[in-house]
Amino acid sequence: MSNRDTARVKSVDQSPEKVMNKLVSLAKRRGFIYPSSEIYGGLASCFDYGPLGSEMKKNIKDLWWNSMTRKHRNIAGIDASIMMNPTVWEASGHVSSFNDPMIDDKTTKRRYRADHLIENHIEKLRREGKEDDAHRVSTYYERASDAEDPNRAFYDIIIAEEIKAPDTGSSDWTEVRQFNLMFQCNMGALADSSGIVYLRPETAQGIFVNFHNVRESNRMKVPFGIAQIGKAFRNEIVKGNFVFRMVEFEQMEMQYFVKPGTQVESFEAWREERYNWYIEKLGIEKEKLHWYKHDKLAHYADLAYDIKFEFPFGIEEIEGIHSRTDFDLKQHQEFSGKNMEYIDQITKERYIPYVVETSAGCDRLFLALLCDAYTEDVVDGEQRTMLKFSSKIAPVKAAVLPLMKKGEMGEKAVRLHDELADKFLVQYDDAGSIGKRYRRQDEIGTPFCFTVDHETLENNTVTVRSRDTAQQERVSISKVQAFLDEQLV
């Protein structure tokens, strides 16, 4: 069994909490992710990306952006404003319906999703072998979801079943009410409703309102796509699992505009391409990816799938692929009064395009790659922790390590580092034993280490060590850059 296989078995044997604790600790210790404003006690579900984390996140975004806008001649990118005219969110339905059913505990002042409390209660009954009770409550829950007043129906179930808060055991509940997830703020000098704007809860609407701008400026013909990477903000009731669910997060979205009637064909093509991207470009193991088909669709969709990843805490979504019909463009046509039709210059046919959406969470993908790469094995009789990143994702591509930091070895190592640094992110490390330096680089996922030693002074070769195998070979110092060019493709 290989080192990687051994590590996988060990990871399975560990509890999800233990695995996540190790990941969170490593992420902070090595500069991937820090708690936001930590010196003031932090802020719930807000995080800062450190030196290595920001570099790795940039690698992820660059790979996504290039795969969308460089590979496809009919897809262009934009960077829309975070704050938009508030009517945008009325048209999209976010003002009236972007809500979650919320319930508060009067004693602890903690807030919970009412539907999640009921779902967790049903699962608890099943785990306890109370299938009849679970079925009974599940039936009530399905009826409540479709009731005229679902909030009241949810509250009745919570009270009747004596459902308690999962973290405190308290149950002094308020009524259930709808909680809008958008962050509201005021723009300008007046603190009245005329100055209300919202931090965008998604990046898609910035694409839809620029449909004609992009089409005209780039002379696009249907089918064509508009891609965007940007921040979105949601005042989530339930947060947690590190960077999986945050109030401030980054989306990588592409809206693909097609002729009505062709959306299923485009949907299937994008579903295949996006799934393969995770395996071929990011190096995620196929066994960790799962498809989930939505049977209960959003009001704007006629087909929807999620790509899910097997996190330590469960199988969760990292990307959604949705056929959104013509809902968005029609809504913006109605609310703005502007014609959103597309005219085919050859057939003179007029129609409002349908949309196929691919929407990936950058922060969730970051966490998925961290989880997928985390490996524990034994090298030379010592336990080591390694992040087995794809070379495209690894924040540091190589390390230069002089066996002795003074004298000609140190000078040659500095020169090699500076030459490589023009093209790659390279670390220079001369502190501690060579074994400790290798372990430090393994822990941050550096694919290769180049050691300048006594033999370097004799024949101008360096030792190159591979992270994954810990095997070493010698290469001419003049060919190190060519070696990296070949290995890091």
mmCIF file of N, CA and C in Angstrom, residues 269-321:
data_model
loop_
_atom_site.group_PDB
_atom_site.id
_atom_site.type_symbol
_atom_site.label_atom_id
_atom_site.label_comp_id
_atom_site.label_asym_id
_atom_site.label_seq_id
_atom_site.Cartn_x
_atom_site.Cartn_y
_atom_site.Cartn_z
ATOM 1 N N ALA A 269 -23.866 19.633 -21.825
ATOM 2 C CA ALA A 269 -22.482 19.887 -22.227
ATOM 3 C C ALA A 269 -21.715 20.572 -21.101
ATOM 4 N N TRP A 270 -22.344 21.549 -20.455
ATOM 5 C CA TRP A 270 -21.679 22.239 -19.357
ATOM 6 C C TRP A 270 -21.560 21.348 -18.130
ATOM 7 N N ARG A 271 -22.518 20.486 -17.918
ATOM 8 C CA ARG A 271 -22.446 19.565 -16.782
ATOM 9 C C ARG A 271 -21.219 18.656 -16.923
ATOM 10 N N GLU A 272 -20.980 18.158 -18.114
ATOM 11 C CA GLU A 272 -19.816 17.291 -18.347
ATOM 12 C C GLU A 272 -18.516 18.071 -18.212
ATOM 13 N N GLU A 273 -18.468 19.276 -18.808
ATOM 14 C CA GLU A 273 -17.226 20.047 -18.775
ATOM 15 C C GLU A 273 -16.857 20.460 -17.361
ATOM 16 N N ARG A 274 -17.830 20.899 -16.575
ATOM 17 C CA ARG A 274 -17.529 21.365 -15.233
ATOM 18 C C ARG A 274 -17.075 20.214 -14.330
ATOM 19 N N TYR A 275 -17.687 19.061 -14.471
ATOM 20 C CA TYR A 275 -17.292 17.897 -13.669
ATOM 21 C C TYR A 275 -15.856 17.487 -13.993
ATOM 22 N N ASN A 276 -15.536 17.449 -15.274
ATOM 23 C CA ASN A 276 -14.184 17.050 -15.687
ATOM 24 C C ASN A 276 -13.133 18.060 -15.233
ATOM 25 N N TRP A 277 -13.512 19.326 -15.121
ATOM 26 C CA TRP A 277 -12.570 20.367 -14.711
ATOM 27 C C TRP A 277 -11.998 20.078 -13.323
ATOM 28 N N TYR A 278 -12.827 19.611 -12.420
ATOM 29 C CA TYR A 278 -12.377 19.330 -11.060
ATOM 30 C C TYR A 278 -11.355 18.189 -11.032
ATOM 31 N N ILE A 279 -11.534 17.227 -11.909
ATOM 32 C CA ILE A 279 -10.641 16.065 -11.929
ATOM 33 C C ILE A 279 -9.363 16.373 -12.707
ATOM 34 N N GLU A 280 -9.515 16.929 -13.912
ATOM 35 C CA GLU A 280 -8.376 17.107 -14.809
ATOM 36 C C GLU A 280 -7.517 18.324 -14.459
ATOM 37 N N LYS A 281 -8.144 19.410 -14.034
ATOM 38 C CA LYS A 281 -7.402 20.641 -13.757
ATOM 39 C C LYS A 281 -6.978 20.778 -12.304
ATOM 40 N N LEU A 282 -7.821 20.300 -11.392
ATOM 41 C CA LEU A 282 -7.538 20.483 -9.967
ATOM 42 C C LEU A 282 -6.979 19.241 -9.305
ATOM 43 N N GLY A 283 -7.113 18.096 -9.966
ATOM 44 C CA GLY A 283 -6.560 16.865 -9.422
ATOM 45 C C GLY A 283 -7.364 16.264 -8.287
ATOM 46 N N ILE A 284 -8.636 16.634 -8.171
ATOM 47 C CA ILE A 284 -9.486 16.050 -7.130
ATOM 48 C C ILE A 284 -9.817 14.602 -7.502
ATOM 49 N N GLU A 285 -9.769 13.731 -6.531
ATOM 50 C CA GLU A 285 -10.082 12.328 -6.786
ATOM 51 C C GLU A 285 -11.553 12.174 -7.180
ATOM 52 N N LYS A 286 -11.792 11.418 -8.232
ATOM 53 C CA LYS A 286 -13.140 11.241 -8.767
ATOM 54 C C LYS A 286 -14.095 10.684 -7.714
ATOM 55 N N GLU A 287 -13.565 9.818 -6.847
ATOM 56 C CA GLU A 287 -14.402 9.175 -5.834
ATOM 57 C C GLU A 287 -14.936 10.170 -4.813
ATOM 58 N N LYS A 288 -14.301 11.349 -4.721
ATOM 59 C CA LYS A 288 -14.751 12.353 -3.752
ATOM 60 C C LYS A 288 -15.855 13.254 -4.295
ATOM 61 N N LEU A 289 -16.161 13.144 -5.585
ATOM 62 C CA LEU A 289 -17.166 13.994 -6.222
ATOM 63 C C LEU A 289 -18.471 13.231 -6.412
ATOM 64 N N HIS A 290 -19.573 13.920 -6.205
ATOM 65 C CA HIS A 290 -20.895 13.291 -6.291
ATOM 66 C C HIS A 290 -21.869 14.225 -7.004
ATOM 67 N N TRP A 291 -22.753 13.627 -7.807
ATOM 68 C CA TRP A 291 -23.819 14.390 -8.461
ATOM 69 C C TRP A 291 -25.076 14.368 -7.600
ATOM 70 N N TYR A 292 -25.772 15.497 -7.561
ATOM 71 C CA TYR A 292 -27.068 15.555 -6.885
ATOM 72 C C TYR A 292 -28.052 16.256 -7.809
ATOM 73 N N LYS A 293 -29.126 15.562 -8.171
ATOM 74 C CA LYS A 293 -30.154 16.148 -9.030
ATOM 75 C C LYS A 293 -31.262 16.736 -8.173
ATOM 76 N N HIS A 294 -31.628 17.972 -8.466
ATOM 77 C CA HIS A 294 -32.716 18.632 -7.742
ATOM 78 C C HIS A 294 -34.058 18.183 -8.323
ATOM 79 N N ASP A 295 -34.858 17.550 -7.504
ATOM 80 C CA ASP A 295 -36.216 17.219 -7.928
ATOM 81 C C ASP A 295 -37.169 18.374 -7.658
ATOM 82 N N LYS A 296 -36.944 19.057 -6.528
ATOM 83 C CA LYS A 296 -37.726 20.241 -6.204
ATOM 84 C C LYS A 296 -36.944 21.453 -6.682
ATOM 85 N N LEU A 297 -37.420 22.061 -7.779
ATOM 86 C CA LEU A 297 -36.660 23.118 -8.443
ATOM 87 C C LEU A 297 -37.051 24.498 -7.951
ATOM 88 N N ALA A 298 -36.107 25.429 -8.052
ATOM 89 C CA ALA A 298 -36.419 26.835 -7.798
ATOM 90 C C ALA A 298 -37.413 27.312 -8.845
ATOM 91 N N HIS A 299 -38.137 28.388 -8.511
ATOM 92 C CA HIS A 299 -39.214 28.848 -9.391
ATOM 93 C C HIS A 299 -38.724 29.257 -10.777
ATOM 94 N N TYR A 300 -37.448 29.605 -10.903
ATOM 95 C CA TYR A 300 -36.924 30.072 -12.184
ATOM 96 C C TYR A 300 -36.293 28.959 -13.012
ATOM 97 N N ALA A 301 -36.160 27.747 -12.470
ATOM 98 C CA ALA A 301 -35.364 26.694 -13.114
ATOM 99 C C ALA A 301 -36.228 25.611 -13.737
ATOM 100 N N ASP A 302 -35.700 24.960 -14.788
ATOM 101 C CA ASP A 302 -36.361 23.779 -15.325
ATOM 102 C C ASP A 302 -35.468 22.541 -15.244
ATOM 103 N N LEU A 303 -34.231 22.716 -14.733
ATOM 104 C CA LEU A 303 -33.308 21.595 -14.554
ATOM 105 C C LEU A 303 -32.162 22.075 -13.666
ATOM 106 N N ALA A 304 -31.746 21.226 -12.727
ATOM 107 C CA ALA A 304 -30.670 21.657 -11.812
ATOM 108 C C ALA A 304 -29.935 20.450 -11.243
ATOM 109 N N TYR A 305 -28.616 20.542 -11.261
ATOM 110 C CA TYR A 305 -27.737 19.556 -10.626
ATOM 111 C C TYR A 305 -26.717 20.292 -9.760
ATOM 112 N N ASP A 306 -26.250 19.612 -8.730
ATOM 113 C CA ASP A 306 -25.130 20.107 -7.926
ATOM 114 C C ASP A 306 -23.965 19.133 -8.055
ATOM 115 N N ILE A 307 -22.750 19.685 -8.096
ATOM 116 C CA ILE A 307 -21.550 18.876 -7.902
ATOM 117 C C ILE A 307 -21.200 18.976 -6.425
ATOM 118 N N LYS A 308 -21.133 17.831 -5.759
ATOM 119 C CA LYS A 308 -20.855 17.818 -4.327
ATOM 120 C C LYS A 308 -19.514 17.144 -4.059
ATOM 121 N N PHE A 309 -18.907 17.571 -2.957
ATOM 122 C CA PHE A 309 -17.606 17.032 -2.555
ATOM 123 C C PHE A 309 -17.746 16.361 -1.190
ATOM 124 N N GLU A 310 -16.954 15.316 -1.005
ATOM 125 C CA GLU A 310 -17.008 14.542 0.234
ATOM 126 C C GLU A 310 -16.090 15.176 1.285
ATOM 127 N N PHE A 311 -16.632 16.169 2.009
ATOM 128 C CA PHE A 311 -15.890 16.804 3.096
ATOM 129 C C PHE A 311 -15.861 15.879 4.312
ATOM 130 N N PRO A 312 -14.971 16.138 5.268
ATOM 131 C CA PRO A 312 -14.984 15.339 6.509
ATOM 132 C C PRO A 312 -16.313 15.415 7.240
ATOM 133 N N PHE A 313 -17.014 16.549 7.107
ATOM 134 C CA PHE A 313 -18.280 16.744 7.817
ATOM 135 C C PHE A 313 -19.499 16.368 6.988
ATOM 136 N N GLY A 314 -19.292 15.813 5.794
ATOM 137 C CA GLY A 314 -20.414 15.358 4.986
ATOM 138 C C GLY A 314 -20.244 15.709 3.516
ATOM 139 N N ILE A 315 -21.135 15.197 2.683
ATOM 140 C CA ILE A 315 -21.112 15.457 1.248
ATOM 141 C C ILE A 315 -21.909 16.724 0.977
ATOM 142 N N GLU A 316 -21.214 17.772 0.529
ATOM 143 C CA GLU A 316 -21.839 19.085 0.392
ATOM 144 C C GLU A 316 -21.517 19.707 -0.963
ATOM 145 N N GLU A 317 -22.350 20.661 -1.362
ATOM 146 C CA GLU A 317 -22.253 21.297 -2.673
ATOM 147 C C GLU A 317 -21.033 22.206 -2.788
ATOM 148 N N ILE A 318 -20.361 22.128 -3.946
ATOM 149 C CA ILE A 318 -19.320 23.093 -4.279
ATOM 150 C C ILE A 318 -19.649 23.853 -5.567
ATOM 151 N N GLU A 319 -20.548 23.305 -6.389
ATOM 152 C CA GLU A 319 -20.957 24.017 -7.604
ATOM 153 C C GLU A 319 -22.360 23.608 -8.000
ATOM 154 N N GLY A 320 -23.134 24.592 -8.468
ATOM 155 C CA GLY A 320 -24.457 24.328 -8.998
ATOM 156 C C GLY A 320 -24.499 24.599 -10.492
ATOM 157 N N ILE A 321 -25.167 23.725 -11.222
ATOM 158 C CA ILE A 321 -25.378 23.916 -12.662
ATOM 159 C C ILE A 321 -26.880 23.930 -12.877
#
